Coordinates of C-alpha atoms in Angstrom, one line a residue:
X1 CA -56.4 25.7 -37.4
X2 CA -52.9 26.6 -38.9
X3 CA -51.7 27.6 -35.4
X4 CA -53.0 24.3 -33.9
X5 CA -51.5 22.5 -36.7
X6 CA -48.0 24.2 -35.6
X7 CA -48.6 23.8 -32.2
X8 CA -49.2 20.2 -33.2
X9 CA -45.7 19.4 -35.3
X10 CA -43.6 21.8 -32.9
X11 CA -44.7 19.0 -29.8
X12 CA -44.2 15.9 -32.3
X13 CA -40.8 17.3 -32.7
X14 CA -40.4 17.9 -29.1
X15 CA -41.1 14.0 -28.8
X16 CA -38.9 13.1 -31.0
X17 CA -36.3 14.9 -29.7
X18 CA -36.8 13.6 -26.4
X19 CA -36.8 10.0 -27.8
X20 CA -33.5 10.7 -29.7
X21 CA -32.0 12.1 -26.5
X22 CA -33.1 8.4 -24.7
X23 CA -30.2 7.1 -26.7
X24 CA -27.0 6.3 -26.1
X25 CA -24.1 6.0 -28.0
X26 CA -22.9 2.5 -26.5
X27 CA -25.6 -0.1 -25.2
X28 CA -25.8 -3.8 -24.1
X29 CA -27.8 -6.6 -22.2
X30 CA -26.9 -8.6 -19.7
X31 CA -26.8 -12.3 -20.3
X32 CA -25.6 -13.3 -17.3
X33 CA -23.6 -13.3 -14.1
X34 CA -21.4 -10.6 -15.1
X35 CA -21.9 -10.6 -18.8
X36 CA -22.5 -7.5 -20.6
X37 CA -23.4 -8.3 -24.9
X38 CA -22.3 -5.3 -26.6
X39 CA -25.5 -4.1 -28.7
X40 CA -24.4 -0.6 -29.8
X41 CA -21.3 0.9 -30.1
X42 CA -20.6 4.4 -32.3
X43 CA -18.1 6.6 -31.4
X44 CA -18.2 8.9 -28.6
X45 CA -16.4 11.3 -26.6
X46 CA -14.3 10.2 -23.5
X47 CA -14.8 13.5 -21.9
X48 CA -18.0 13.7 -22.4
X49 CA -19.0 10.1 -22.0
X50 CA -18.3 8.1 -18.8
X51 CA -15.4 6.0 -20.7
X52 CA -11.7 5.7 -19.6
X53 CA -8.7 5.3 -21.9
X54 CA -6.2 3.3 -19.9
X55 CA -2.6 1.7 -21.0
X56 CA -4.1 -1.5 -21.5
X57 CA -7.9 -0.9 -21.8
X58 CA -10.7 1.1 -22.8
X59 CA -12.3 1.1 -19.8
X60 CA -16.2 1.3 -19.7
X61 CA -18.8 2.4 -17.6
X62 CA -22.0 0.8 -17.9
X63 CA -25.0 1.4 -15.7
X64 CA -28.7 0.0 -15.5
X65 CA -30.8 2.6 -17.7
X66 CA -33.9 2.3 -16.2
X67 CA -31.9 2.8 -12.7
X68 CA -29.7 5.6 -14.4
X69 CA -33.5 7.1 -15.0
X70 CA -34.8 7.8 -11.6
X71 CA -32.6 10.8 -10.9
X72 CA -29.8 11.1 -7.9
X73 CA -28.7 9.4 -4.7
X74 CA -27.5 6.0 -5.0
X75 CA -27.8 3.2 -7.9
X76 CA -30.2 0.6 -6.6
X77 CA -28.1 -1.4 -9.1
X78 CA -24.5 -2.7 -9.6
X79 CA -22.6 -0.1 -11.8
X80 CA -20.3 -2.0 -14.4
X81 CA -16.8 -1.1 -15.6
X82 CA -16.4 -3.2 -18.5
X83 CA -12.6 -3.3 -19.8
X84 CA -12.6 -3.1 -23.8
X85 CA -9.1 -4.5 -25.5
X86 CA -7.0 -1.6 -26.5
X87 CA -7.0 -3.0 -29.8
X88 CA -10.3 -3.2 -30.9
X89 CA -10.5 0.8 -30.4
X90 CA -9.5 3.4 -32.8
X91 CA -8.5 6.6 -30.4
X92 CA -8.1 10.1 -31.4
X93 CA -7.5 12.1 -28.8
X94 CA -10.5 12.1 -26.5
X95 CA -12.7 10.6 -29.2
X96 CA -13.2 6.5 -29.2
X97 CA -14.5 4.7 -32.2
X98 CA -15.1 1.3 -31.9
X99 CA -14.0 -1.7 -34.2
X100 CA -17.1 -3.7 -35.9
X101 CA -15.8 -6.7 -33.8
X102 CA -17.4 -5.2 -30.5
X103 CA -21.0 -5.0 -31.3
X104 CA -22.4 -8.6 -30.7
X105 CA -19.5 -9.6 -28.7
X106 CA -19.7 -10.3 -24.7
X107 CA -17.6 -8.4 -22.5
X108 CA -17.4 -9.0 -18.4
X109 CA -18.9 -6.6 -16.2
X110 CA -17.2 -5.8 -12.6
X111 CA -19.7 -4.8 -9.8
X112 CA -18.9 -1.2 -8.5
X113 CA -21.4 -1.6 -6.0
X114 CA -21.6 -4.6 -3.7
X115 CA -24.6 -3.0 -1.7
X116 CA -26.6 -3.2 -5.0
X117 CA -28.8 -5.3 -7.3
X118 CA -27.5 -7.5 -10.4
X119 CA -28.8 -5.4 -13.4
X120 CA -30.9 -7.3 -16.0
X121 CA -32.4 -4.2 -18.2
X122 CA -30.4 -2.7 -21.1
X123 CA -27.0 -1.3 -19.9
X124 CA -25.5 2.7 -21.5
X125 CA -22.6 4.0 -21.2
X126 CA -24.0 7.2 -19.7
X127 CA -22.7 10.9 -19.8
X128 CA -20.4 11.9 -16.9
X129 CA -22.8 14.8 -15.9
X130 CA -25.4 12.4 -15.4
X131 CA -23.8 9.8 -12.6
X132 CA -21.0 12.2 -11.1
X133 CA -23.7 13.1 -8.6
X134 CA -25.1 9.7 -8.3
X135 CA -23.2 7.2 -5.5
X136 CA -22.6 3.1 -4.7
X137 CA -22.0 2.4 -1.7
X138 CA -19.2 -0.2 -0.4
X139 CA -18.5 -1.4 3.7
X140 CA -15.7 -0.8 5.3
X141 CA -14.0 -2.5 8.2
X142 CA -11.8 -0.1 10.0
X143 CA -11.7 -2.7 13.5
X144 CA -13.4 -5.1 15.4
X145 CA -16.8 -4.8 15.4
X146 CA -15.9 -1.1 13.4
X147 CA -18.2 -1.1 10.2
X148 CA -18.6 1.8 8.3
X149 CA -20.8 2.2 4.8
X150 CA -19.1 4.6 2.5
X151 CA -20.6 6.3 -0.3
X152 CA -18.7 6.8 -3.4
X153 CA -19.9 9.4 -6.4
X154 CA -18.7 8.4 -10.1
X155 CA -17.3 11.9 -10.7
X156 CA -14.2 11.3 -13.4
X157 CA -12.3 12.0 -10.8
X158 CA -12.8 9.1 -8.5
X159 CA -13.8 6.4 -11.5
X160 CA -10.5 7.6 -13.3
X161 CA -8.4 6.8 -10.2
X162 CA -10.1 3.8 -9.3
X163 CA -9.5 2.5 -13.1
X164 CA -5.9 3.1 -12.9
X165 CA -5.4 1.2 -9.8
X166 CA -7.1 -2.0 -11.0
X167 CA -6.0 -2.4 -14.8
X168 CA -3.6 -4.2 -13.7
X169 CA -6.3 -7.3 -12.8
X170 CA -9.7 -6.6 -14.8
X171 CA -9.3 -8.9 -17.9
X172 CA -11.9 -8.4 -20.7
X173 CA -11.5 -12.2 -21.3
X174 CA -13.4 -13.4 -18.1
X175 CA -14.8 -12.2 -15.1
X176 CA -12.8 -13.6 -12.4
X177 CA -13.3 -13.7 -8.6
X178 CA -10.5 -12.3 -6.9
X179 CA -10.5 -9.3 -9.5
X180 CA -13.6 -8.3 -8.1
X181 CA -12.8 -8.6 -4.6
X182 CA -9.8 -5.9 -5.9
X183 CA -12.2 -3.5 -7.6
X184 CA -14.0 -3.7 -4.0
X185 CA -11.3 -2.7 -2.1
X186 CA -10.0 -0.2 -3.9
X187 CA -13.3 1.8 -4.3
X188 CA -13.3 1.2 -0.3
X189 CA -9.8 3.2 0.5
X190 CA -9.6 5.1 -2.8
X191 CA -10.8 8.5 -1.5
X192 CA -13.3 10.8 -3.2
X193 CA -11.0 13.5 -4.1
X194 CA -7.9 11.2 -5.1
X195 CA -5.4 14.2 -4.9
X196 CA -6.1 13.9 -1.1
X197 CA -3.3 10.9 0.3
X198 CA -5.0 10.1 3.3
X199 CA -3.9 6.9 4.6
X200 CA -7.0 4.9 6.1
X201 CA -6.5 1.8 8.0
X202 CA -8.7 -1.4 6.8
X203 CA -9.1 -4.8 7.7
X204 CA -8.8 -6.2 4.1
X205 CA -10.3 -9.7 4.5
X206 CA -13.1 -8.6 6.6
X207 CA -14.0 -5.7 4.5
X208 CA -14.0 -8.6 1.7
X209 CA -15.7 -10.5 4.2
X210 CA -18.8 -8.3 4.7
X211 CA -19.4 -7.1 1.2
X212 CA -19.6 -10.8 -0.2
X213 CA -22.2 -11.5 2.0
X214 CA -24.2 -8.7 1.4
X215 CA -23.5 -8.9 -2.4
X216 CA -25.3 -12.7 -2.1
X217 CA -28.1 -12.1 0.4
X218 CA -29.3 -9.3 -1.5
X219 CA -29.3 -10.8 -4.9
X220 CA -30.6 -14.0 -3.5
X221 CA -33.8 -12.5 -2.3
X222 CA -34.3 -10.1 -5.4
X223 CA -33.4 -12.6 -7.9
X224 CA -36.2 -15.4 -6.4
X225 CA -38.9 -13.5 -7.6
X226 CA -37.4 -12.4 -10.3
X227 CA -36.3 -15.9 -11.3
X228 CA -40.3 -16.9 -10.4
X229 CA -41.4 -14.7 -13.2
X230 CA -39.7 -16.3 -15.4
X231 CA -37.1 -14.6 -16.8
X232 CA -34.3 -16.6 -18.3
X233 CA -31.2 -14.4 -17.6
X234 CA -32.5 -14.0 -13.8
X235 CA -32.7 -17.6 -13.6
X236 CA -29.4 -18.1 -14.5
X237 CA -28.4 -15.2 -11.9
X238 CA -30.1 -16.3 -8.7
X239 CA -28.7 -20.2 -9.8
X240 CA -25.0 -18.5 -9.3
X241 CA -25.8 -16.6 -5.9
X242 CA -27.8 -19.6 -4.6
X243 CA -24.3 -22.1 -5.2
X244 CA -22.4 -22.0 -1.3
X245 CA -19.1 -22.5 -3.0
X246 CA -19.3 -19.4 -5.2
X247 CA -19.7 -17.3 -1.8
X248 CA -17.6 -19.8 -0.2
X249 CA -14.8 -18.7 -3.2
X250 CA -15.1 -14.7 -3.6
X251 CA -14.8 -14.8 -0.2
X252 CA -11.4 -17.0 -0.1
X253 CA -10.3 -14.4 -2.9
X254 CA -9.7 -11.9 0.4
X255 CA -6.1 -13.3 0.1
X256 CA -5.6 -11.8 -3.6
X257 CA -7.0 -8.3 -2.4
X258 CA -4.8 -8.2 0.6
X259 CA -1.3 -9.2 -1.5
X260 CA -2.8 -6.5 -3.9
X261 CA -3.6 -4.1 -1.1
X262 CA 0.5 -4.5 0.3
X263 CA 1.6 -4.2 -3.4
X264 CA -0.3 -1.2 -5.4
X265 CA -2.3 0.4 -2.2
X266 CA 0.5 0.6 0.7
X267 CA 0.4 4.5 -0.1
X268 CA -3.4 4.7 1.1
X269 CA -4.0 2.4 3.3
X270 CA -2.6 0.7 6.3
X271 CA -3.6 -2.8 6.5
X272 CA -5.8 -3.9 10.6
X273 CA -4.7 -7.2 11.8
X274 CA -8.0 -7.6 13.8
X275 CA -8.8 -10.8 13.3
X276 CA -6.9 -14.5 14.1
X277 CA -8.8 -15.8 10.6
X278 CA -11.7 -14.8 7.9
X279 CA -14.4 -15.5 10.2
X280 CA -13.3 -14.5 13.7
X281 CA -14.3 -11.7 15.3
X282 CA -15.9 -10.2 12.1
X283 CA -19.4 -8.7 12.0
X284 CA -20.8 -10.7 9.3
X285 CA -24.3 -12.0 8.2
X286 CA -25.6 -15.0 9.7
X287 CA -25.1 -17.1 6.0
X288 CA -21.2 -16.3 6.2
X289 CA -21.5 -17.2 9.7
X290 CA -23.3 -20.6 8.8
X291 CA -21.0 -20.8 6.0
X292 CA -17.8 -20.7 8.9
X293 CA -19.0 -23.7 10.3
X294 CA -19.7 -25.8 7.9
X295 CA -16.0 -24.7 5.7
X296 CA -14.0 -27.2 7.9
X297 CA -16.5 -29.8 7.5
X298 CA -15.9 -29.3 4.2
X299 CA -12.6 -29.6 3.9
X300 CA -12.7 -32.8 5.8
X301 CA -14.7 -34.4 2.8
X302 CA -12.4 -33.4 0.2

């Protein structure tokens, strides 16, 4: 009986420890389109933890915990990096503390992975061990008619390098368009091992081009049923990738990611001129393609 007993309180404690080990030291919700609510924030290790301490910002990486759950390959859902004001940080040397001011406030969230579904569980900022060997995936158009999907793994490494490049246009104050469209890029011609400078050649606006689409259609159809269950938060979700002019403007944002592409990426990547404008001779999905024709229309009205 007293070794049953044991047997009993050693497993209990096993569970325990299991359930402690579920936790992470920074956690939030989604609330919606690019919204991440801080809902726990104690200090944690940058070397350990996948966080980034940049000039500006304290860069975090946020990822779906259920999807961070189901092992390896890639995230079925849209990695965050959510940029954290320098000042509301205390930083000793790799350790971050956070200021009280964090916890309950909203942060935006920039989508590392276009291919990807919107999150809507509870967002960690997970260890690096556990997503170095876990990928997105972004396209890349190299040409006419030359698409490519590349996978990228969120070693330090690459996230580190990828952080550095766009600090310069995330903004913790509000998620905005034509940042995004930079974070895409980048992730697209920023290789896996950074220390390698191998210049790639990309058609900026149509790589732009073919990622927006994708990032709608796919959360269109996810979100519908979603959205039919009745979940607030998806609601307000699908109601932003259902809207034509919000495709209609990250996709008009290709402009901001080539000027950025001449100015901060000229060392990596040499820009195609394949196409006459956006939509011509681009492989694209048939609702940008729709979209094309209807744009001058459009303009006509205004």
């Amino acid at each position: 009986m007293r070794r049953a007993l044991l047997l009993l309180t050693a497993a209990l404690l096993a569970s325990l420890g299991a359930a402690v080990a579920q936790e992470y030291p920074v956690a939030g919700e989604v609330t919606g389109p690019f919204k991440v609510r801080i809902t726990r924030a104690e200090p944690l290790d940058a070397s350990e933890y996948a966080v980034i301490i940049g000039d500006k910002y304290v860069t975090l990486i946020m990822v779906e915990k259920d999807d961070l759950q189901q092992g390896s390959g890639a995230f079925k859902t849209q990695p965050f990096l959510v940029p954290i004001p320098k000042e509301l940080v205390k930083i000793e040397g790799t350790r971050v503390s956070f200021s009280e001011k964090v916890v309950g406030d909203t942060f935006p969230g920039y989508c590392l992975n276009p291919s990807g579904r919107h999150p809507i569980g509870e967002m960690v900022v997970p260890k690096w061990s556990e997503i170095e060997n876990r990928c997105v995936k972004v396209k890349v158009v190299t040409g006419p008619n030359q698409v490519k999907t590349e996978e990228r793994y969120l070693t330090p490494e690459w996230v580190k390098a990828v952080c550095k490049r766009v600090e310069g246009v995330v903004t913790p104050k509000r998620w905005e368009r034509s940042a995004q469209t930079i974070v895409w890029v980048t992730e697209a011609v920023v290789p896996q091992q950074p220390s390698q400078r191998v210049r790639v050649t990309v058609d900026v606006q149509a790589t732009v081009n073919v990622n927006a689409s994708d990032f709608f259609e796919l959360n269109r159809s996810e979100f519908q049923e979603l959205a039919k269950a009745g979940g607030e938060v998806a609601r307000e979700i699908l109601e932003f990738f259902s809207k034509r002019e919000n495709l209609e403007e990250l996709v008009n944002t290709a402009q901001a990611a080539l000027d950025f592409v001449k100015r901060h990426l000229s060392d990596l990547v040499t820009v195609a001129r394949t196409a006459k404008s956006l939509f011509e001779k681009i492989p694209v999905s048939p609702v940008v393609a729709a979209l094309a024709a209807v744009l001058p229309v459009l303009r006509r009205r205004r």
